[in-house]
Short mmCIF file of C-alpha atoms and ligand atoms in Angstrom, two decimals:
data_model
loop_
_atom_site.label_atom_id
_atom_site.label_comp_id
_atom_site.label_asym_id
_atom_site.label_seq_id
_atom_site.Cartn_x
_atom_site.Cartn_y
_atom_site.Cartn_z
CA MET A 8 5.82 27.38 -14.49
CA VAL A 9 7.99 24.28 -13.56
CA SER A 10 11.54 24.69 -15.03
CA THR A 11 12.56 21.21 -16.39
CA ALA A 12 15.43 22.78 -18.49
CA GLY A 13 18.61 20.37 -17.41
CA THR A 14 16.54 17.62 -17.24
CA PRO A 15 17.45 15.18 -19.93
CA LYS A 16 14.14 13.78 -22.34
CA ASN A 17 15.03 10.25 -22.62
CA PHE A 18 15.44 7.28 -20.81
CA THR A 19 15.09 3.43 -20.19
CA TYR A 20 11.93 4.26 -17.93
CA LEU A 21 9.82 6.40 -17.35
CA VAL A 22 8.08 6.06 -13.72
CA ILE A 23 4.32 7.62 -13.59
CA GLY A 24 3.47 8.16 -9.80
CA GLY A 25 5.77 9.81 -7.04
CA GLY A 26 3.99 7.71 -3.99
CA ILE A 27 5.29 4.48 -2.59
CA ALA A 28 5.26 2.29 -5.41
CA GLY A 29 7.26 4.56 -7.69
CA VAL A 30 9.81 5.77 -5.61
CA SER A 31 10.53 2.02 -4.53
CA VAL A 32 10.77 0.21 -7.65
CA ALA A 33 12.50 3.25 -9.50
CA ALA A 34 14.73 3.10 -6.61
CA GLU A 35 15.40 -0.18 -7.73
CA LEU A 36 16.11 0.62 -11.37
CA ALA A 37 18.43 3.34 -10.77
CA ALA A 38 20.74 1.49 -8.19
CA ALA A 39 20.81 -1.23 -11.19
CA GLY A 40 22.38 1.07 -13.29
CA GLU A 41 18.84 1.77 -15.45
CA SER A 42 18.23 5.40 -16.90
CA THR A 43 15.15 6.50 -14.72
CA VAL A 44 12.75 9.37 -14.69
CA LEU A 45 9.99 10.07 -12.29
CA LEU A 46 7.18 12.44 -13.55
CA GLU A 47 4.67 13.36 -10.37
CA GLN A 48 1.16 15.49 -10.87
CA GLU A 49 1.44 16.95 -7.50
CA SER A 50 3.45 19.37 -6.73
CA GLN A 51 4.82 17.01 -3.74
CA LEU A 52 5.68 13.49 -4.00
CA ALA A 53 3.85 11.05 -1.32
CA TYR A 54 0.33 13.38 -1.02
CA HIS A 55 -1.94 10.81 -1.94
CA THR A 56 -2.87 7.50 -0.69
CA THR A 57 1.17 7.32 0.29
CA GLY A 58 0.91 10.19 2.61
CA ARG A 59 -2.43 9.15 4.23
CA SER A 60 -1.94 5.68 5.63
CA ALA A 61 -1.98 3.66 8.73
CA ALA A 62 1.57 3.19 8.90
CA ILE A 63 1.35 -0.48 10.29
CA PHE A 64 3.90 -3.62 9.73
CA LEU A 65 1.00 -6.62 9.94
CA GLU A 66 1.11 -9.95 8.74
CA THR A 67 -1.93 -10.97 9.31
CA TYR A 68 -3.37 -8.25 7.09
CA GLY A 69 -4.48 -8.70 3.47
CA SER A 70 -5.00 -12.01 1.03
CA ARG A 71 -2.47 -14.41 0.69
CA ILE A 72 -0.52 -12.74 -1.67
CA PHE A 73 -0.17 -9.53 0.58
CA ARG A 74 0.95 -11.57 3.48
CA LEU A 75 3.52 -13.17 1.54
CA LEU A 76 5.09 -10.19 -0.06
CA THR A 77 4.85 -8.81 3.95
CA HIS A 78 6.40 -11.15 4.93
CA TYR A 79 9.21 -10.97 1.86
CA SER A 80 9.43 -7.31 3.17
CA ARG A 81 10.14 -8.34 6.97
CA ASP A 82 14.05 -8.60 6.62
CA PHE A 83 14.45 -4.69 5.09
CA TYR A 84 12.83 -3.36 7.57
CA LEU A 85 14.31 -5.52 10.20
CA ASN A 86 17.80 -4.42 9.17
CA SER A 87 17.10 -0.55 9.19
CA LEU A 88 16.87 -0.80 12.76
CA ARG A 89 20.54 0.64 12.46
CA ASP A 90 19.38 3.08 9.86
CA ASP A 91 18.99 6.33 11.38
CA PRO A 92 16.17 7.57 11.80
CA PRO A 93 15.32 3.35 11.74
CA LEU A 94 12.22 2.76 9.52
CA ILE A 95 9.86 0.64 12.57
CA ALA A 96 9.30 0.44 15.75
CA PRO A 97 7.92 -1.73 18.22
CA ARG A 98 3.64 -1.84 17.85
CA GLY A 99 2.01 -5.11 18.06
CA ALA A 100 -1.36 -5.73 16.80
CA ILE A 101 -4.01 -7.56 17.65
CA PHE A 102 -7.64 -8.98 15.65
CA VAL A 103 -10.54 -9.48 17.82
CA ALA A 104 -13.54 -11.53 17.25
CA ARG A 105 -17.26 -11.51 18.25
CA ASP A 106 -18.95 -14.81 17.91
CA SER A 107 -20.35 -13.84 13.91
CA GLY A 108 -16.07 -13.62 13.07
CA LEU A 109 -14.50 -16.51 15.33
CA ALA A 110 -14.61 -19.31 12.45
CA LYS A 111 -12.49 -16.16 10.26
CA LEU A 112 -10.24 -15.39 13.18
CA ARG A 113 -9.84 -19.35 13.34
CA LYS A 114 -8.25 -19.60 9.81
CA LEU A 115 -6.57 -16.37 9.95
CA HIS A 116 -4.65 -17.30 12.81
CA ASP A 117 -3.61 -20.93 11.63
CA GLU A 118 -2.62 -19.24 8.03
CA VAL A 119 -0.74 -16.96 9.76
CA ALA A 120 0.75 -19.41 12.18
CA GLN A 121 2.45 -21.27 9.31
CA LEU A 122 4.80 -18.01 7.91
CA THR A 123 5.26 -16.34 11.27
CA ASP A 124 5.61 -18.53 14.46
CA SER A 125 4.87 -15.84 17.22
CA VAL A 126 1.35 -15.41 16.66
CA ARG A 127 -1.11 -16.24 19.98
CA TRP A 128 -4.36 -17.34 20.20
CA LEU A 129 -6.34 -15.27 23.13
CA SER A 130 -9.07 -16.43 24.67
CA ALA A 131 -12.16 -14.52 26.01
CA GLU A 132 -10.11 -14.83 29.35
CA ASP A 133 -6.65 -13.07 28.42
CA LEU A 134 -8.58 -10.49 26.40
CA ARG A 135 -10.22 -9.85 29.53
CA ARG A 136 -6.83 -10.14 31.08
CA GLU A 137 -4.76 -7.46 28.99
CA PHE A 138 -7.29 -5.75 27.61
CA PRO A 139 -9.97 -4.83 30.39
CA ALA A 140 -11.41 -2.12 28.50
CA LEU A 141 -12.90 -4.60 25.70
CA ARG A 142 -16.27 -4.75 25.71
CA GLU A 143 -17.80 -8.86 27.08
CA ASP A 144 -18.68 -9.80 23.34
CA TRP A 145 -15.32 -9.72 22.24
CA VAL A 146 -14.33 -13.49 22.49
CA ALA A 147 -10.95 -13.86 21.03
CA GLY A 148 -8.15 -12.47 19.62
CA ALA A 149 -5.52 -13.45 17.67
CA LEU A 150 -1.49 -11.62 18.86
CA GLU A 151 0.95 -10.19 16.71
CA PRO A 152 3.85 -9.18 18.70
CA ASP A 153 6.26 -8.21 15.89
CA ALA A 154 3.88 -5.98 14.10
CA LYS A 155 5.42 -2.77 13.95
CA ASP A 156 4.66 1.05 13.23
CA ILE A 157 6.44 2.04 9.86
CA ASP A 158 7.98 5.54 9.22
CA VAL A 159 6.29 5.94 5.95
CA HIS A 160 7.90 9.50 5.66
CA ALA A 161 11.14 7.82 6.61
CA LEU A 162 11.04 5.05 3.84
CA HIS A 163 9.54 7.33 1.69
CA GLN A 164 12.59 9.66 1.50
CA SER A 165 15.32 6.69 1.64
CA TYR A 166 14.09 5.69 -1.49
CA LEU A 167 14.02 9.01 -2.77
CA ARG A 168 17.70 8.98 -1.78
CA ARG A 169 18.81 5.73 -3.60
CA PHE A 170 16.62 7.16 -6.41
CA ARG A 171 18.53 10.18 -6.70
CA ARG A 172 21.55 8.69 -5.96
CA GLY A 173 21.55 6.08 -8.76
CA GLY A 174 21.15 9.34 -11.18
CA GLY A 175 17.18 8.89 -11.29
CA HIS A 176 14.97 12.28 -12.31
CA VAL A 177 12.27 13.08 -10.66
CA VAL A 178 9.97 15.89 -11.82
CA CYS A 179 6.83 17.09 -9.97
CA ASN A 180 3.68 19.57 -11.28
CA SER A 181 3.63 17.08 -14.06
CA PRO A 182 0.93 15.08 -15.14
CA VAL A 183 1.47 12.73 -18.21
CA LEU A 184 -1.33 13.80 -20.16
CA ALA A 185 -1.19 11.29 -23.33
CA PHE A 186 1.19 9.15 -24.63
CA ARG A 187 1.87 7.04 -28.18
CA ARG A 188 3.85 4.50 -29.47
CA GLU A 189 6.77 5.59 -32.17
CA ALA A 190 8.40 2.48 -33.83
CA ASP A 191 9.69 0.41 -29.90
CA ILE A 192 9.39 3.75 -27.92
CA TRP A 193 7.04 5.96 -25.88
CA VAL A 194 6.05 9.53 -26.42
CA VAL A 195 4.85 10.89 -22.92
CA GLN A 196 3.26 14.79 -23.11
CA THR A 197 3.24 16.68 -19.80
CA PRO A 198 2.03 20.27 -19.66
CA GLN A 199 5.87 21.33 -19.98
CA CYS A 200 7.51 18.68 -22.40
CA VAL A 201 7.49 15.88 -24.24
CA TYR A 202 9.62 12.87 -22.54
CA ARG A 203 10.76 9.60 -24.62
CA ALA A 204 11.09 6.02 -22.61
CA LYS A 205 11.38 2.59 -24.00
CA THR A 206 8.79 1.03 -20.80
CA LEU A 207 6.49 2.70 -18.58
CA VAL A 208 5.93 2.00 -15.00
CA ASN A 209 2.11 2.53 -14.00
CA CYS A 210 2.51 3.49 -10.61
CA ALA A 211 -0.11 5.85 -10.49
CA GLY A 212 -2.67 4.34 -7.80
CA ALA A 213 -6.33 5.47 -8.22
CA TRP A 214 -5.40 6.42 -11.78
CA ALA A 215 -3.59 3.51 -13.13
CA ASP A 216 -6.51 2.39 -14.62
CA GLU A 217 -7.45 5.62 -16.19
CA ILE A 218 -3.10 5.53 -17.50
CA ALA A 219 -3.80 2.15 -18.91
CA CYS A 220 -6.67 4.22 -20.94
CA LEU A 221 -4.59 6.84 -22.11
CA ALA A 222 -2.18 4.38 -24.05
CA GLY A 223 -5.52 2.87 -25.38
CA LEU A 224 -5.39 0.23 -23.25
CA THR A 225 -9.45 -1.59 -21.57
CA PRO A 226 -8.78 -1.14 -18.07
CA LEU A 227 -8.29 -3.56 -15.50
CA GLY A 228 -10.79 -2.77 -13.29
CA ILE A 229 -8.95 -1.64 -11.07
CA THR A 230 -11.23 0.17 -8.12
CA PRO A 231 -10.57 3.00 -5.78
CA LEU A 232 -12.29 2.67 -2.27
CA LYS A 233 -12.45 5.31 0.20
CA ARG A 234 -11.06 4.75 3.84
CA SER A 235 -11.31 7.27 6.81
CA ALA A 236 -9.17 7.80 9.57
CA ILE A 237 -9.82 10.21 12.70
CA LEU A 238 -7.42 11.26 15.01
CA ALA A 239 -8.62 11.00 18.49
CA ARG A 240 -8.51 12.74 22.24
CA VAL A 241 -9.91 9.08 24.51
CA ASP A 242 -10.00 8.83 28.16
CA LEU A 243 -8.58 5.77 27.98
CA GLU A 244 -4.69 5.85 28.62
CA MET A 245 -3.82 3.72 25.57
CA ALA A 246 -0.41 4.97 24.39
CA ALA A 247 0.87 1.26 25.10
CA TRP A 248 -1.90 -0.55 23.50
CA PRO A 249 -0.78 -2.46 20.25
CA TYR A 250 -3.27 -1.73 16.92
CA ILE A 251 -6.48 -3.50 17.75
CA GLY A 252 -8.63 -4.31 14.24
CA ASP A 253 -11.63 -6.11 14.28
CA VAL A 254 -11.33 -9.36 12.13
CA GLU A 255 -14.33 -8.30 9.91
CA GLU A 256 -13.39 -5.16 9.20
CA SER A 257 -15.72 -2.96 11.31
CA PHE A 258 -12.84 -0.71 12.51
CA TYR A 259 -9.22 -0.47 13.93
CA PHE A 260 -7.14 1.55 16.61
CA LYS A 261 -3.53 2.64 16.66
CA PRO A 262 -2.34 4.43 18.76
CA SER A 263 0.12 7.54 18.27
CA LYS A 264 1.89 10.21 19.99
CA GLN A 265 -0.41 12.54 18.17
CA GLY A 266 -3.49 10.84 19.50
CA LEU A 267 -5.44 7.70 19.05
CA LEU A 268 -5.91 6.56 15.49
CA ILE A 269 -9.35 4.98 14.45
CA SER A 270 -10.60 3.75 11.55
CA PRO A 271 -14.20 3.02 10.57
CA CYS A 272 -12.63 0.38 7.87
CA ASP A 273 -15.30 1.98 5.31
CA GLU A 274 -14.19 0.79 1.67
CA THR A 275 -16.50 3.60 -0.95
CA PRO A 276 -15.95 3.66 -4.08
CA GLU A 277 -15.01 6.99 -5.20
CA PRO A 278 -13.62 8.40 -8.64
CA ALA A 279 -9.81 9.25 -8.01
CA SER A 280 -9.33 12.07 -6.33
CA ASP A 281 -8.02 14.20 -3.65
CA VAL A 282 -10.71 12.68 -1.37
CA THR A 283 -11.27 13.64 2.56
CA ALA A 284 -13.23 12.05 5.38
CA ASP A 285 -16.49 14.31 6.07
CA GLU A 286 -19.10 14.38 9.06
CA MET A 287 -20.97 10.96 8.99
CA ASP A 288 -17.54 9.30 8.23
CA VAL A 289 -15.41 10.79 11.72
CA ALA A 290 -18.92 10.02 13.95
CA ILE A 291 -19.16 6.31 12.52
CA ALA A 292 -15.08 5.65 13.70
CA ALA A 293 -16.13 7.28 17.18
CA ASP A 294 -19.28 5.62 17.54
CA ARG A 295 -17.24 2.21 16.67
CA PHE A 296 -14.75 2.88 19.44
CA GLU A 297 -17.33 3.77 22.13
CA THR A 298 -18.67 0.26 21.23
CA ALA A 299 -16.07 -1.60 20.88
CA LEU A 300 -14.84 -0.40 24.16
CA ARG A 301 -15.90 0.79 27.65
CA GLY A 302 -14.28 4.40 26.54
CA LYS A 303 -15.11 7.71 24.86
CA VAL A 304 -14.06 10.01 22.26
CA ILE A 305 -13.46 13.38 24.10
CA SER A 306 -11.97 15.28 21.40
CA VAL A 307 -10.86 14.79 16.90
CA GLN A 308 -7.85 16.80 16.64
CA ALA A 309 -7.75 15.46 12.62
CA ARG A 310 -9.47 14.00 10.23
CA TRP A 311 -8.51 12.32 6.49
CA ALA A 312 -8.91 9.98 3.95
CA GLY A 313 -7.42 8.27 1.21
CA LEU A 314 -7.91 6.35 -1.57
CA ARG A 315 -7.03 2.15 -1.44
CA SER A 316 -6.71 0.56 -4.74
CA PHE A 317 -7.76 -2.86 -5.41
CA ALA A 318 -7.99 -5.09 -9.00
CA PRO A 319 -11.48 -7.59 -8.48
CA ASP A 320 -9.23 -10.27 -7.29
CA ARG A 321 -7.98 -7.77 -4.28
CA ASN A 322 -4.78 -9.28 -5.17
CA PRO A 323 -1.73 -6.82 -6.39
CA VAL A 324 -1.34 -6.67 -10.04
CA ILE A 325 2.73 -7.00 -11.05
CA GLY A 326 3.56 -7.47 -14.56
CA PHE A 327 4.12 -5.97 -18.07
CA ASP A 328 0.50 -6.08 -19.95
CA PRO A 329 0.42 -8.38 -22.44
CA ARG A 330 -1.83 -6.30 -25.08
CA CYS A 331 0.96 -3.47 -25.45
CA ASP A 332 4.37 -3.39 -25.36
CA GLY A 333 7.02 -1.75 -22.52
CA PHE A 334 3.56 -0.84 -20.18
CA PHE A 335 4.04 -2.21 -16.91
CA TRP A 336 1.76 -2.52 -13.93
CA LEU A 337 2.59 -1.74 -10.33
CA ALA A 338 -0.56 -0.81 -9.00
CA GLY A 339 -3.69 -2.63 -7.10
CA GLN A 340 -1.82 -2.01 -3.81
CA GLY A 341 -5.13 -2.19 -1.89
CA GLY A 342 -4.51 -1.41 1.87
CA TYR A 343 -0.79 -2.90 1.84
CA GLY A 344 1.32 -1.28 -0.35
CA ILE A 345 3.60 0.61 2.76
CA GLN A 346 4.13 -2.83 4.32
CA THR A 347 4.63 -4.82 0.96
CA ALA A 348 7.11 -1.91 -1.00
CA PRO A 349 10.27 -3.24 -0.61
CA ALA A 350 9.25 -7.04 -1.55
CA MET A 351 7.25 -5.65 -4.37
CA ALA A 352 9.58 -3.41 -5.38
CA GLU A 353 12.91 -6.01 -5.89
CA LEU A 354 9.99 -8.01 -8.13
CA ALA A 355 8.71 -5.64 -10.26
CA ALA A 356 12.29 -4.42 -11.05
CA ALA A 357 13.60 -7.54 -12.14
CA LEU A 358 10.63 -8.03 -14.08
CA LEU A 359 11.05 -5.18 -15.58
CA ARG A 360 14.60 -5.34 -16.54
CA GLN A 361 13.81 -9.52 -17.14
CA ALA A 362 17.16 -10.17 -14.36
CA ARG A 363 16.89 -13.18 -12.01
CA LEU A 364 13.51 -13.27 -9.57
CA PRO A 365 14.54 -12.00 -5.87
CA ALA A 366 15.69 -15.25 -3.25
CA PHE A 367 12.08 -15.42 -1.89
CA MET A 368 10.07 -16.23 -5.27
CA ASP A 369 12.42 -19.42 -5.47
CA ARG A 370 10.14 -20.89 -2.53
CA ASN A 371 7.37 -21.04 -4.98
CA GLU A 372 4.51 -19.31 -2.73
CA ILE A 373 3.68 -16.53 -5.58
CA GLY A 374 2.99 -17.81 -8.96
CA LEU A 375 4.06 -14.94 -11.40
CA GLU A 376 0.25 -15.38 -12.97
CA GLU A 377 -1.27 -14.56 -9.78
CA ILE A 378 -0.21 -11.56 -9.92
CA SER A 379 0.61 -10.56 -13.83
CA PRO A 380 -2.21 -8.40 -15.68
CA THR A 381 -2.70 -10.60 -18.02
CA ARG A 382 -5.41 -13.14 -14.99
CA LEU A 383 -7.18 -9.12 -15.33
CA CYS A 384 -7.60 -9.33 -19.43
CA GLY A 385 -10.06 -12.09 -19.36
CA ALA A 386 -10.39 -12.93 -23.19
CA ASN A 387 -8.82 -9.69 -24.32
CA SER A 388 -5.15 -10.84 -23.09
CA ALA A 389 -4.26 -10.26 -27.47
CA LYS A 390 -2.73 -7.32 -28.75
CA GLU A 391 -4.86 -4.80 -28.49
CA LEU A 392 -4.08 -1.43 -30.72
CA CYS A 393 -1.57 1.16 -27.83
CA HIS A 394 -1.72 4.80 -29.51
CA VAL A 395 0.22 4.46 -32.45
CA SER A 396 1.56 7.27 -34.59
C1 FAD B 24 -6.56 5.35 5.56
C2 FAD B 24 -5.43 4.03 4.69
C3 FAD B 24 -4.59 3.42 6.05
C4 FAD B 24 -3.57 2.74 5.15
N1 FAD B 24 -2.33 1.95 5.83
C5 FAD B 24 -2.23 1.01 5.75
C6 FAD B 24 -1.02 0.62 6.32
O1 FAD B 24 -1.10 0.80 7.40
N2 FAD B 24 -0.03 -0.50 5.86
C7 FAD B 24 -0.04 -0.51 4.56
O2 FAD B 24 0.97 -1.39 4.01
N3 FAD B 24 -0.39 0.33 3.77
C8 FAD B 24 -1.62 0.83 3.95
N4 FAD B 24 -2.53 1.62 3.29
C9 FAD B 24 -2.47 1.44 1.96
C10 FAD B 24 -1.28 1.96 0.82
O3 FAD B 24 -1.32 3.73 1.59
C11 FAD B 24 -1.21 1.91 0.25
O4 FAD B 24 -1.21 0.82 -0.18
C12 FAD B 24 0.02 2.58 -0.75
O5 FAD B 24 0.52 4.07 -0.42
C13 FAD B 24 0.16 2.77 -2.15
O6 FAD B 24 1.36 3.99 -2.72
P1 FAD B 24 1.03 4.09 -4.50
O7 FAD B 24 2.15 4.73 -4.17
O8 FAD B 24 0.45 2.68 -5.49
O9 FAD B 24 0.18 5.16 -4.40
P2 FAD B 24 0.12 6.84 -3.89
O10 FAD B 24 0.59 7.08 -2.89
O11 FAD B 24 -2.06 7.68 -4.61
O12 FAD B 24 0.52 6.90 -5.77
C14 FAD B 24 0.37 7.59 -6.80
C15 FAD B 24 0.51 8.87 -7.22
O13 FAD B 24 0.35 8.52 -8.90
C16 FAD B 24 0.35 10.20 -8.86
N5 FAD B 24 -0.61 9.97 -10.31
C17 FAD B 24 -1.76 9.76 -11.04
N6 FAD B 24 -1.39 10.17 -11.94
C18 FAD B 24 -0.85 10.36 -12.24
C19 FAD B 24 -0.49 11.09 -13.62
N7 FAD B 24 -1.67 11.28 -14.56
N8 FAD B 24 0.62 11.60 -14.10
C20 FAD B 24 1.54 11.89 -12.98
N9 FAD B 24 1.51 11.06 -11.65
C21 FAD B 24 0.31 10.64 -11.48
C22 FAD B 24 -0.47 10.99 -7.92
O14 FAD B 24 -0.85 12.20 -8.15
C23 FAD B 24 0.00 9.77 -6.92
O15 FAD B 24 0.89 10.83 -5.94
C24 FAD B 24 -3.62 2.59 4.12
C25 FAD B 24 -4.25 3.59 3.21
C26 FAD B 24 -5.58 4.30 3.36
C27 FAD B 24 -6.00 5.53 2.74
#
């Protein structure tokens, strides 16, 4: 039984979920002096998707909006180089294409070149010279030399420290089971006690739509898709290699101190749960490596899977729900929730507090309507009857 005896029960903001989305927005709110509590259903924070990522910062990855949010997060990460430990380390990344992926690679290269001028086109000859182990059918590449490894644990901890310094409260083992509106206050039920808050912040990752259902709202269609990864020993010396990904998303590889991370880029719809990689996922990952490179997987040291959750248009969901007062979404981060966390948290906190938006929004590259949950409510964006007592 968890003791919540010392924790106050009345807050301005109640954040559901202790992954990177929850702790980062909670930290921004607490740093602005807002009374905030964060509830996590597991006994530890970052147990689900946040603890299972490939930990890469890639400006060439995801939809236009995710790429912009990644770009806007860049200064945060670069400034962290002064921290101990720094949150990022050099890695570099290259997307490669066969003939079938050439047009997609060219489009990606040209779009990203407008964001960051360090992106370089690699011809088939360049690829052979720089990565001789790649098989001949890879005919071009887009190199992003400034891609970084992210220390996800250090990032999560640094937000958590900031949250606590700002007076924030974290309660683990506290699944939100039910809530209802009493006047303009949310009354939130956990197994141990009842909390009251003016605003709910839904950072529940794969469970985001289930949280909406608890409020009596029609879900937005945020779908958890399983992605698997293995950590392997291979017969190539790859420690100094960049991240290498197929632009058509059949694999990516990333070297680390512990071995080579290989993902088969699977996207299997799964209900929100504690997913694992099965034998077939492991076999496919090893096969994709051996098909792309002249190399062999010698042994598999670890395997895991996590849920990447996507809105139907594969853009993030950030904003107040138009159907219900005081219900805010920070969800649908897909495969980009770590690298974009700094910009998303800053933006979400400003929207929550109805404060001035971050300076990057002055560039008018992202419209709030493109990320708001309203776009996904369709004809149902009128007020719905939330659980009102
Ligand atoms: C294999 C893999 C590789 C990836 N690689 C990268 C990468 O290189 N770079 C990148 O930026 N992103 C990557 N991602 C994506 C990234 O990990 C996610 O976008 C991010 O972690 C999502 O964070 P989150 O906080 O929204 O979700 P989560 O970390 O899942 O947090 C949600 C939390 O909500 C809690 N919760 C749910 N329901 C309740 C409830 N009722 N009450 C209380 N708590 C509740 C859950 O227990 C969970 O802890 C990868 C993902 C996977 C699976």
